[in-house]
Tab-separated table of N, CA, C and O in Angstrom:
chain	number	residue	atom	x	y	z
Q	53	GLN	N	0.833	-1.188	0.000
Q	53	GLN	CA	0.000	0.000	0.000
Q	53	GLN	C	0.870	1.240	0.000
Q	53	GLN	O	1.869	1.306	0.686
Q	54	THR	N	0.454	2.189	-0.767
Q	54	THR	CA	1.160	3.462	-0.793
Q	54	THR	C	0.363	4.479	-0.002
Q	54	THR	O	-0.839	4.567	-0.136
Q	55	ARG	N	1.087	5.233	0.781
Q	55	ARG	CA	0.426	6.262	1.583
Q	55	ARG	C	0.633	7.608	0.912
Q	55	ARG	O	1.753	7.979	0.594
Q	56	THR	N	-0.446	8.321	0.685
Q	56	THR	CA	-0.340	9.654	0.108
Q	56	THR	C	-0.434	10.667	1.228
Q	56	THR	O	-1.270	10.539	2.117
Q	57	GLU	N	0.437	11.650	1.168
Q	57	GLU	CA	0.414	12.703	2.184
Q	57	GLU	C	-0.645	13.725	1.828
Q	57	GLU	O	-0.726	14.168	0.694
Q	58	ARG	N	-1.436	14.067	2.822
Q	58	ARG	CA	-2.434	15.111	2.612
Q	58	ARG	C	-1.768	16.468	2.764
Q	58	ARG	O	-0.978	16.679	3.674
Q	59	LYS	N	-2.125	17.358	1.883
Q	59	LYS	CA	-1.599	18.725	1.959
Q	59	LYS	C	-2.433	19.527	2.939
Q	59	LYS	O	-3.610	19.225	3.165
Q	60	PRO	N	-1.835	20.579	3.517
Q	60	PRO	CA	-2.630	21.441	4.402
Q	60	PRO	C	-3.731	22.143	3.610
Q	60	PRO	O	-3.598	22.373	2.413
Q	61	LYS	N	-4.802	22.453	4.281
Q	61	LYS	CA	-5.899	23.213	3.684
Q	61	LYS	C	-6.337	24.246	4.715
Q	61	LYS	O	-6.752	23.905	5.810
Q	62	VAL	N	-6.194	25.505	4.354
Q	62	VAL	CA	-6.462	26.589	5.297
Q	62	VAL	C	-7.912	27.071	5.146
Q	62	VAL	O	-8.424	27.173	4.040
Q	63	GLU	N	-8.547	27.298	6.296
Q	63	GLU	CA	-9.881	27.886	6.325
Q	63	GLU	C	-9.866	29.091	7.249
Q	63	GLU	O	-9.167	29.089	8.261
Q	64	ILE	N	-10.637	30.108	6.868
Q	64	ILE	CA	-10.720	31.341	7.650
Q	64	ILE	C	-12.177	31.602	7.999
Q	64	ILE	O	-13.060	31.488	7.152
Q	65	TYR	N	-12.410	31.926	9.262
Q	65	TYR	CA	-13.728	32.324	9.738
Q	65	TYR	C	-13.572	33.669	10.401
Q	65	TYR	O	-12.709	33.813	11.244
Q	66	THR	N	-14.163	34.562	10.135
Q	66	THR	CA	-15.137	35.028	9.197
Q	66	THR	C	-14.388	35.474	7.940
Q	66	THR	O	-13.386	36.169	8.052
Q	67	ALA	N	-14.907	35.118	6.776
Q	67	ALA	CA	-14.230	35.430	5.521
Q	67	ALA	C	-14.339	36.905	5.149
Q	67	ALA	O	-13.521	37.409	4.393
Q	68	ILE	N	-15.353	37.596	5.669
Q	68	ILE	CA	-15.516	39.032	5.406
Q	68	ILE	C	-15.805	39.724	6.737
Q	68	ILE	O	-16.667	39.283	7.490
Q	69	ILE	N	-15.080	40.801	6.989
Q	69	ILE	CA	-15.319	41.619	8.181
Q	69	ILE	C	-15.841	42.972	7.711
Q	69	ILE	O	-15.170	43.658	6.938
Q	70	PHE	N	-17.056	43.325	8.139
Q	70	PHE	CA	-17.656	44.608	7.787
Q	70	PHE	C	-17.520	45.560	8.962
Q	70	PHE	O	-17.914	45.234	10.077
Q	71	LEU	N	-16.976	46.736	8.695
Q	71	LEU	CA	-16.857	47.807	9.692
Q	71	LEU	C	-17.635	48.990	9.123
Q	71	LEU	O	-17.155	49.687	8.238
Q	72	ASP	N	-18.863	49.189	9.600
Q	72	ASP	CA	-19.771	50.172	9.007
Q	72	ASP	C	-19.976	51.392	9.880
Q	72	ASP	O	-19.847	51.326	11.097
Q	73	SER	N	-20.351	52.481	9.223
Q	73	SER	CA	-20.751	53.734	9.878
Q	73	SER	C	-19.720	54.251	10.875
Q	73	SER	O	-20.060	54.711	11.962
Q	74	MET	N	-18.473	54.151	10.509
Q	74	MET	CA	-17.415	54.637	11.397
Q	74	MET	C	-17.250	56.145	11.271
Q	74	MET	O	-17.489	56.717	10.209
Q	75	LYS	N	-16.826	56.766	12.339
Q	75	LYS	CA	-16.461	58.172	12.298
Q	75	LYS	C	-15.092	58.283	11.651
Q	75	LYS	O	-14.250	57.400	11.825
Q	76	PRO	N	-14.814	59.366	10.920
Q	76	PRO	CA	-13.501	59.540	10.303
Q	76	PRO	C	-12.374	59.487	11.332
Q	76	PRO	O	-12.509	60.009	12.430
Q	77	ARG	N	-11.320	58.815	11.003
Q	77	ARG	CA	-10.107	58.634	11.811
Q	77	ARG	C	-10.352	57.849	13.106
Q	77	ARG	O	-9.490	57.778	13.954
Q	78	ALA	N	-11.535	57.273	13.252
Q	78	ALA	CA	-11.816	56.422	14.418
Q	78	ALA	C	-11.198	55.042	14.191
Q	78	ALA	O	-10.972	54.634	13.056
Q	79	LYS	N	-10.943	54.343	15.274
Q	79	LYS	CA	-10.387	52.994	15.196
Q	79	LYS	C	-11.472	51.996	15.577
Q	79	LYS	O	-12.277	52.258	16.466
Q	80	GLN	N	-11.458	50.880	14.884
Q	80	GLN	CA	-12.397	49.812	15.216
Q	80	GLN	C	-11.678	48.475	15.065
Q	80	GLN	O	-10.841	48.310	14.171
Q	81	LYS	N	-12.003	47.532	15.934
Q	81	LYS	CA	-11.330	46.238	15.921
Q	81	LYS	C	-12.213	45.164	15.307
Q	81	LYS	O	-13.432	45.275	15.314
Q	82	GLY	N	-11.553	44.139	14.783
Q	82	GLY	CA	-12.234	42.976	14.229
Q	82	GLY	C	-11.394	41.742	14.512
Q	82	GLY	O	-10.214	41.848	14.865
Q	83	THR	N	-11.986	40.578	14.363
Q	83	THR	CA	-11.303	39.326	14.650
Q	83	THR	C	-11.655	38.291	13.594
Q	83	THR	O	-12.801	38.237	13.133
Q	84	PHE	N	-10.658	37.485	13.216
Q	84	PHE	CA	-10.930	36.314	12.399
Q	84	PHE	C	-10.096	35.156	12.920
Q	84	PHE	O	-9.162	35.347	13.700
Q	85	PHE	N	-10.463	33.950	12.509
Q	85	PHE	CA	-9.802	32.740	12.974
Q	85	PHE	C	-9.272	31.946	11.791
Q	85	PHE	O	-9.916	31.890	10.747
Q	86	ILE	N	-8.104	31.341	11.980
Q	86	ILE	CA	-7.466	30.520	10.944
Q	86	ILE	C	-7.386	29.094	11.469
Q	86	ILE	O	-7.024	28.881	12.625
Q	87	ARG	N	-7.724	28.135	10.610
Q	87	ARG	CA	-7.522	26.738	10.986
Q	87	ARG	C	-7.098	25.929	9.769
Q	87	ARG	O	-7.332	26.329	8.632
Q	88	ASN	N	-6.462	24.809	10.033
Q	88	ASN	CA	-6.019	23.884	9.005
Q	88	ASN	C	-6.914	22.662	9.062
Q	88	ASN	O	-7.021	22.021	10.093
Q	89	VAL	N	-7.561	22.338	7.934
Q	89	VAL	CA	-8.433	21.164	7.884
Q	89	VAL	C	-7.838	20.079	6.995
Q	89	VAL	O	-8.512	19.138	6.620
Q	90	GLY	N	-6.540	20.233	6.671
Q	90	GLY	CA	-5.866	19.258	5.831
Q	90	GLY	C	-4.759	18.551	6.589
Q	90	GLY	O	-4.853	18.318	7.790
Q	91	GLY	N	-3.679	18.241	5.865
Q	91	GLY	CA	-2.553	17.508	6.430
Q	91	GLY	C	-1.600	18.387	7.216
Q	91	GLY	O	-1.877	19.550	7.501
Q	92	ASP	N	-0.447	17.810	7.550
Q	92	ASP	CA	0.559	18.515	8.348
Q	92	ASP	C	1.074	19.771	7.642
Q	92	ASP	O	1.086	19.849	6.412
Q	93	TYR	N	1.533	20.719	8.433
Q	93	TYR	CA	2.079	21.976	7.911
Q	93	TYR	C	3.273	22.370	8.758
Q	93	TYR	O	3.459	21.879	9.871
Q	94	SER	N	4.084	23.295	8.211
Q	94	SER	CA	5.248	23.741	8.973
Q	94	SER	C	5.212	25.234	9.292
Q	94	SER	O	5.800	25.651	10.272
Q	95	LYS	N	4.551	26.047	8.471
Q	95	LYS	CA	4.563	27.488	8.741
Q	95	LYS	C	3.232	28.138	8.398
Q	95	LYS	O	2.492	27.666	7.549
Q	96	VAL	N	2.980	29.251	9.087
Q	96	VAL	CA	1.788	30.067	8.870
Q	96	VAL	C	2.274	31.484	8.600
Q	96	VAL	O	3.031	32.041	9.398
Q	97	LEU	N	1.845	32.068	7.486
Q	97	LEU	CA	2.241	33.436	7.134
Q	97	LEU	C	0.994	34.283	6.930
Q	97	LEU	O	0.049	33.855	6.269
Q	98	ILE	N	1.018	35.499	7.481
Q	98	ILE	CA	-0.072	36.454	7.309
Q	98	ILE	C	0.502	37.654	6.572
Q	98	ILE	O	1.501	38.226	7.000
Q	99	SER	N	-0.134	38.032	5.448
Q	99	SER	CA	0.387	39.136	4.630
Q	99	SER	C	0.278	40.458	5.369
Q	99	SER	O	-0.528	40.628	6.279
Q	100	ASN	N	1.089	41.415	4.941
Q	100	ASN	CA	1.009	42.774	5.476
Q	100	ASN	C	-0.195	43.469	4.859
Q	100	ASN	O	-0.289	43.579	3.645
Q	101	PRO	N	-1.128	43.915	5.684
Q	101	PRO	CA	-2.303	44.586	5.132
Q	101	PRO	C	-1.978	46.021	4.712
Q	101	PRO	O	-0.886	46.523	4.959
Q	102	GLU	N	-2.969	46.659	4.091
Q	102	GLU	CA	-2.806	48.062	3.694
Q	102	GLU	C	-2.642	48.933	4.932
Q	102	GLU	O	-2.947	48.511	6.049
Q	103	LYS	N	-2.211	50.178	4.716
Q	103	LYS	CA	-1.865	51.074	5.830
Q	103	LYS	C	-2.997	51.324	6.810
Q	103	LYS	O	-2.763	51.565	7.980
Q	104	TRP	N	-4.235	51.263	6.369
Q	104	TRP	CA	-5.354	51.577	7.255
Q	104	TRP	C	-5.770	50.389	8.129
Q	104	TRP	O	-6.652	50.512	8.970
Q	105	ILE	N	-5.114	49.241	7.946
Q	105	ILE	CA	-5.389	48.047	8.753
Q	105	ILE	C	-4.105	47.617	9.452
Q	105	ILE	O	-3.037	47.617	8.842
Q	106	LYS	N	-4.205	47.228	10.718
Q	106	LYS	CA	-3.061	46.673	11.452
Q	106	LYS	C	-3.459	45.324	12.039
Q	106	LYS	O	-4.566	45.184	12.566
Q	107	VAL	N	-2.547	44.352	11.959
Q	107	VAL	CA	-2.726	43.123	12.714
Q	107	VAL	C	-2.153	43.431	14.088
Q	107	VAL	O	-0.971	43.715	14.226
Q	108	ILE	N	-3.017	43.438	15.108
Q	108	ILE	CA	-2.546	43.858	16.426
Q	108	ILE	C	-2.229	42.683	17.355
Q	108	ILE	O	-1.532	42.855	18.343
Q	109	ARG	N	-2.752	41.482	17.006
Q	109	ARG	CA	-2.443	40.338	17.858
Q	109	ARG	C	-2.758	39.032	17.137
Q	109	ARG	O	-3.766	38.940	16.441
Q	110	THR	N	-1.886	38.053	17.314
Q	110	THR	CA	-2.171	36.689	16.882
Q	110	THR	C	-2.006	35.793	18.099
Q	110	THR	O	-1.088	35.997	18.892
Q	111	GLU	N	-2.915	34.844	18.240
Q	111	GLU	CA	-2.870	33.983	19.418
Q	111	GLU	C	-3.330	32.572	19.050
Q	111	GLU	O	-4.424	32.387	18.510
Q	112	SER	N	-2.481	31.594	19.336
Q	112	SER	CA	-2.846	30.203	19.130
Q	112	SER	C	-3.939	29.823	20.125
Q	112	SER	O	-3.915	30.247	21.280
Q	113	LEU	N	-4.883	29.005	19.683
Q	113	LEU	CA	-5.962	28.589	20.573
Q	113	LEU	C	-5.603	27.343	21.375
Q	113	LEU	O	-6.306	27.001	22.320
Q	114	TYR	N	-4.512	26.657	20.980
Q	114	TYR	CA	-4.054	25.472	21.705
Q	114	TYR	C	-2.570	25.586	22.008
Q	114	TYR	O	-1.780	25.867	21.110
Q	115	PRO	N	-2.169	25.365	23.240
Q	115	PRO	CA	-0.744	25.436	23.592
Q	115	PRO	C	0.083	24.447	22.754
Q	115	PRO	O	-0.332	23.319	22.529
Q	116	GLY	N	1.222	24.911	22.283
Q	116	GLY	CA	2.134	24.059	21.527
Q	116	GLY	C	1.788	23.900	20.061
Q	116	GLY	O	2.487	23.202	19.330
Q	117	LYS	N	0.710	24.512	19.594
Q	117	LYS	CA	0.320	24.436	18.176
Q	117	LYS	C	0.157	25.847	17.635
Q	117	LYS	O	-0.211	26.761	18.361
Q	118	LYS	N	0.427	26.006	16.348
Q	118	LYS	CA	0.228	27.315	15.720
Q	118	LYS	C	-1.245	27.536	15.385
Q	118	LYS	O	-1.753	28.644	15.502
Q	119	LEU	N	-1.906	26.481	14.904
Q	119	LEU	CA	-3.300	26.578	14.493
Q	119	LEU	C	-4.162	25.644	15.323
Q	119	LEU	O	-3.673	24.601	15.749
Q	120	PRO	N	-5.412	26.003	15.542
Q	120	PRO	CA	-6.123	27.192	15.101
Q	120	PRO	C	-5.598	28.451	15.798
Q	120	PRO	O	-5.063	28.379	16.899
Q	121	MET	N	-5.770	29.571	15.114
Q	121	MET	CA	-5.220	30.843	15.580
Q	121	MET	C	-6.283	31.931	15.511
Q	121	MET	O	-7.060	31.991	14.561
Q	122	ARG	N	-6.273	32.785	16.509
Q	122	ARG	CA	-7.118	33.982	16.519
Q	122	ARG	C	-6.258	35.148	16.052
Q	122	ARG	O	-5.122	35.321	16.511
Q	123	VAL	N	-6.809	35.975	15.149
Q	123	VAL	CA	-6.099	37.149	14.647
Q	123	VAL	C	-6.981	38.371	14.895
Q	123	VAL	O	-8.119	38.430	14.425
Q	124	ASP	N	-6.458	39.335	15.647
Q	124	ASP	CA	-7.172	40.585	15.909
Q	124	ASP	C	-6.591	41.679	15.024
Q	124	ASP	O	-5.370	41.810	14.919
Q	125	ILE	N	-7.482	42.445	14.412
Q	125	ILE	CA	-7.059	43.560	13.564
Q	125	ILE	C	-7.644	44.857	14.107
Q	125	ILE	O	-8.599	44.840	14.881
Q	126	GLU	N	-7.055	45.962	13.664
Q	126	GLU	CA	-7.577	47.283	13.982
Q	126	GLU	C	-7.570	48.088	12.691
Q	126	GLU	O	-6.573	48.081	11.961
Q	127	ALA	N	-8.689	48.726	12.399
Q	127	ALA	CA	-8.803	49.539	11.188
Q	127	ALA	C	-9.019	50.992	11.570
Q	127	ALA	O	-9.695	51.290	12.553
Q	128	ILE	N	-8.431	51.885	10.781
Q	128	ILE	CA	-8.591	53.327	10.993
Q	128	ILE	C	-9.384	53.868	9.810
Q	128	ILE	O	-8.979	53.699	8.650
Q	129	ALA	N	-10.503	54.518	10.101
Q	129	ALA	CA	-11.406	54.998	9.057
Q	129	ALA	C	-10.833	56.196	8.311
Q	129	ALA	O	-10.218	57.070	8.921
Q	130	PRO	N	-11.044	56.248	6.996
Q	130	PRO	CA	-10.636	57.429	6.220
Q	130	PRO	C	-11.656	58.555	6.409
Q	130	PRO	O	-12.508	58.482	7.299
Q	131	GLU	N	-11.636	59.565	5.521
Q	131	GLU	CA	-12.557	60.698	5.656
Q	131	GLU	C	-14.010	60.280	5.445
Q	131	GLU	O	-14.296	59.167	5.025
Q	132	ARG	N	-14.918	61.214	5.729
Q	132	ARG	CA	-16.368	60.948	5.663
Q	132	ARG	C	-16.823	60.470	4.290
Q	132	ARG	O	-16.316	60.899	3.272
Q	133	GLY	N	-17.828	59.581	4.329
Q	133	GLY	CA	-18.475	59.148	3.097
Q	133	GLY	C	-17.640	58.239	2.218
Q	133	GLY	O	-17.941	58.081	1.046
Q	134	LYS	N	-16.612	57.632	2.761
Q	134	LYS	CA	-15.732	56.760	1.972
Q	134	LYS	C	-15.995	55.299	2.307
Q	134	LYS	O	-16.322	54.954	3.439
Q	135	THR	N	-15.816	54.458	1.326
Q	135	THR	CA	-15.849	53.016	1.512
Q	135	THR	C	-14.547	52.458	0.946
Q	135	THR	O	-14.177	52.787	-0.179
Q	136	VAL	N	-13.854	51.664	1.732
Q	136	VAL	CA	-12.592	51.056	1.291
Q	136	VAL	C	-12.639	49.558	1.603
Q	136	VAL	O	-13.373	49.113	2.480
Q	137	GLY	N	-11.848	48.820	0.872
Q	137	GLY	CA	-11.778	47.386	1.090
Q	137	GLY	C	-10.376	46.876	0.829
Q	137	GLY	O	-9.620	47.480	0.076
Q	138	SER	N	-10.045	45.783	1.464
Q	138	SER	CA	-8.735	45.178	1.295
Q	138	SER	C	-8.811	43.715	1.710
Q	138	SER	O	-9.801	43.286	2.316
Q	139	GLU	N	-7.766	42.962	1.384
Q	139	GLU	CA	-7.685	41.563	1.782
Q	139	GLU	C	-6.425	41.319	2.584
Q	139	GLU	O	-5.392	41.928	2.311
Q	140	ILE	N	-6.538	40.440	3.552
Q	140	ILE	CA	-5.368	39.933	4.251
Q	140	ILE	C	-5.246	38.479	3.831
Q	140	ILE	O	-6.185	37.696	3.987
Q	141	ARG	N	-4.117	38.126	3.250
Q	141	ARG	CA	-3.902	36.753	2.776
Q	141	ARG	C	-3.193	35.935	3.850
Q	141	ARG	O	-2.293	36.438	4.519
Q	142	VAL	N	-3.609	34.691	3.955
Q	142	VAL	CA	-3.024	33.765	4.918
Q	142	VAL	C	-2.530	32.547	4.157
Q	142	VAL	O	-3.255	31.983	3.341
Q	143	ARG	N	-1.267	32.167	4.422
Q	143	ARG	CA	-0.688	30.966	3.805
Q	143	ARG	C	-0.315	29.977	4.896
Q	143	ARG	O	0.295	30.348	5.889
Q	144	VAL	N	-0.688	28.741	4.666
Q	144	VAL	CA	-0.267	27.631	5.512
Q	144	VAL	C	0.503	26.729	4.562
Q	144	VAL	O	-0.096	26.034	3.742
Q	145	ASP	N	1.837	26.814	4.631
Q	145	ASP	CA	2.725	26.212	3.629
Q	145	ASP	C	2.291	26.718	2.250
Q	145	ASP	O	2.341	27.905	2.022
Q	146	GLU	N	1.819	25.852	1.360
Q	146	GLU	CA	1.429	26.295	0.022
Q	146	GLU	C	-0.064	26.595	-0.101
Q	146	GLU	O	-0.507	27.118	-1.119
Q	147	ALA	N	-0.839	26.260	0.894
Q	147	ALA	CA	-2.281	26.528	0.865
Q	147	ALA	C	-2.523	27.993	1.220
Q	147	ALA	O	-1.843	28.553	2.075
Q	148	GLU	N	-3.493	28.605	0.553
Q	148	GLU	CA	-3.744	30.029	0.777
Q	148	GLU	C	-5.240	30.319	0.849
Q	148	GLU	O	-6.036	29.692	0.162
Q	149	ALA	N	-5.592	31.280	1.688
Q	149	ALA	CA	-6.958	31.781	1.791
Q	149	ALA	C	-6.853	33.255	2.173
Q	149	ALA	O	-5.761	33.750	2.472
Q	150	SER	N	-7.970	33.965	2.150
Q	150	SER	CA	-7.915	35.387	2.508
Q	150	SER	C	-9.180	35.796	3.241
Q	150	SER	O	-10.220	35.147	3.157
Q	151	VAL	N	-9.042	36.886	3.977
Q	151	VAL	CA	-10.180	37.507	4.652
Q	151	VAL	C	-10.323	38.898	4.050
Q	151	VAL	O	-9.336	39.593	3.821
Q	152	ARG	N	-11.535	39.282	3.731
Q	152	ARG	CA	-11.833	40.587	3.140
Q	152	ARG	C	-12.261	41.534	4.244
Q	152	ARG	O	-13.085	41.185	5.096
Q	153	ILE	N	-11.690	42.744	4.238
Q	153	ILE	CA	-12.054	43.786	5.200
Q	153	ILE	C	-12.762	44.896	4.425
Q	153	ILE	O	-12.202	45.439	3.468
Q	154	GLU	N	-13.996	45.202	4.801
Q	154	GLU	CA	-14.773	46.276	4.181
Q	154	GLU	C	-15.071	47.319	5.250
Q	154	GLU	O	-15.571	46.973	6.320
Q	155	LEU	N	-14.777	48.576	4.949
Q	155	LEU	CA	-14.955	49.659	5.918
Q	155	LEU	C	-15.680	50.808	5.246
Q	155	LEU	O	-15.337	51.179	4.124
Q	156	SER	N	-16.666	51.367	5.928
Q	156	SER	CA	-17.333	52.563	5.404
Q	156	SER	C	-17.473	53.586	6.522
Q	156	SER	O	-17.653	53.229	7.690
Q	157	THR	N	-17.378	54.855	6.146
Q	157	THR	CA	-17.516	55.931	7.129
Q	157	THR	C	-18.859	56.630	6.939
Q	157	THR	O	-19.465	56.583	5.864
Q	158	ARG	N	-19.278	57.291	8.004
Q	158	ARG	CA	-20.539	58.035	7.958
Q	158	ARG	C	-20.428	59.204	6.989
Q	158	ARG	O	-19.386	59.835	6.872
Q	159	LYS	N	-21.552	59.491	6.341
Q	159	LYS	CA	-21.600	60.660	5.460
Q	159	LYS	C	-21.905	61.892	6.302
Q	159	LYS	O	-22.431	61.795	7.409
Q	160	LYS	N	-21.575	63.071	5.750
Q	160	LYS	CA	-21.900	64.324	6.448
Q	160	LYS	C	-23.420	64.449	6.533
Q	160	LYS	O	-24.137	64.051	5.653
Q	161	ARG	N	-23.859	65.026	7.633
Q	161	ARG	CA	-25.307	65.217	7.808
Q	161	ARG	C	-25.725	66.569	7.347
Q	161	ARG	O	-25.075	67.509	7.317
């Protein structure tokens, strides 16, 4: 019998984070989770987001393992009436997934 190695498969929850009705230059936090539902892996990489988003914390949910992982972000709103979006890409070895960040600010009254 030949044994085939399963490749890692990355999943992200929540795939889209909506930050709505923010005041200009206000900060708001969001969270997503990364897990591997495939085979063994050796590394986890999180891309550098755009300037208006910061990854402020990553935390493994199980001692001694990298995944599953909680990732906290902080977004800074642009000027009034703007909507911006970006993706943060996550790689687990060669497997890749992304989380979409959508942010909108309040319009002038």
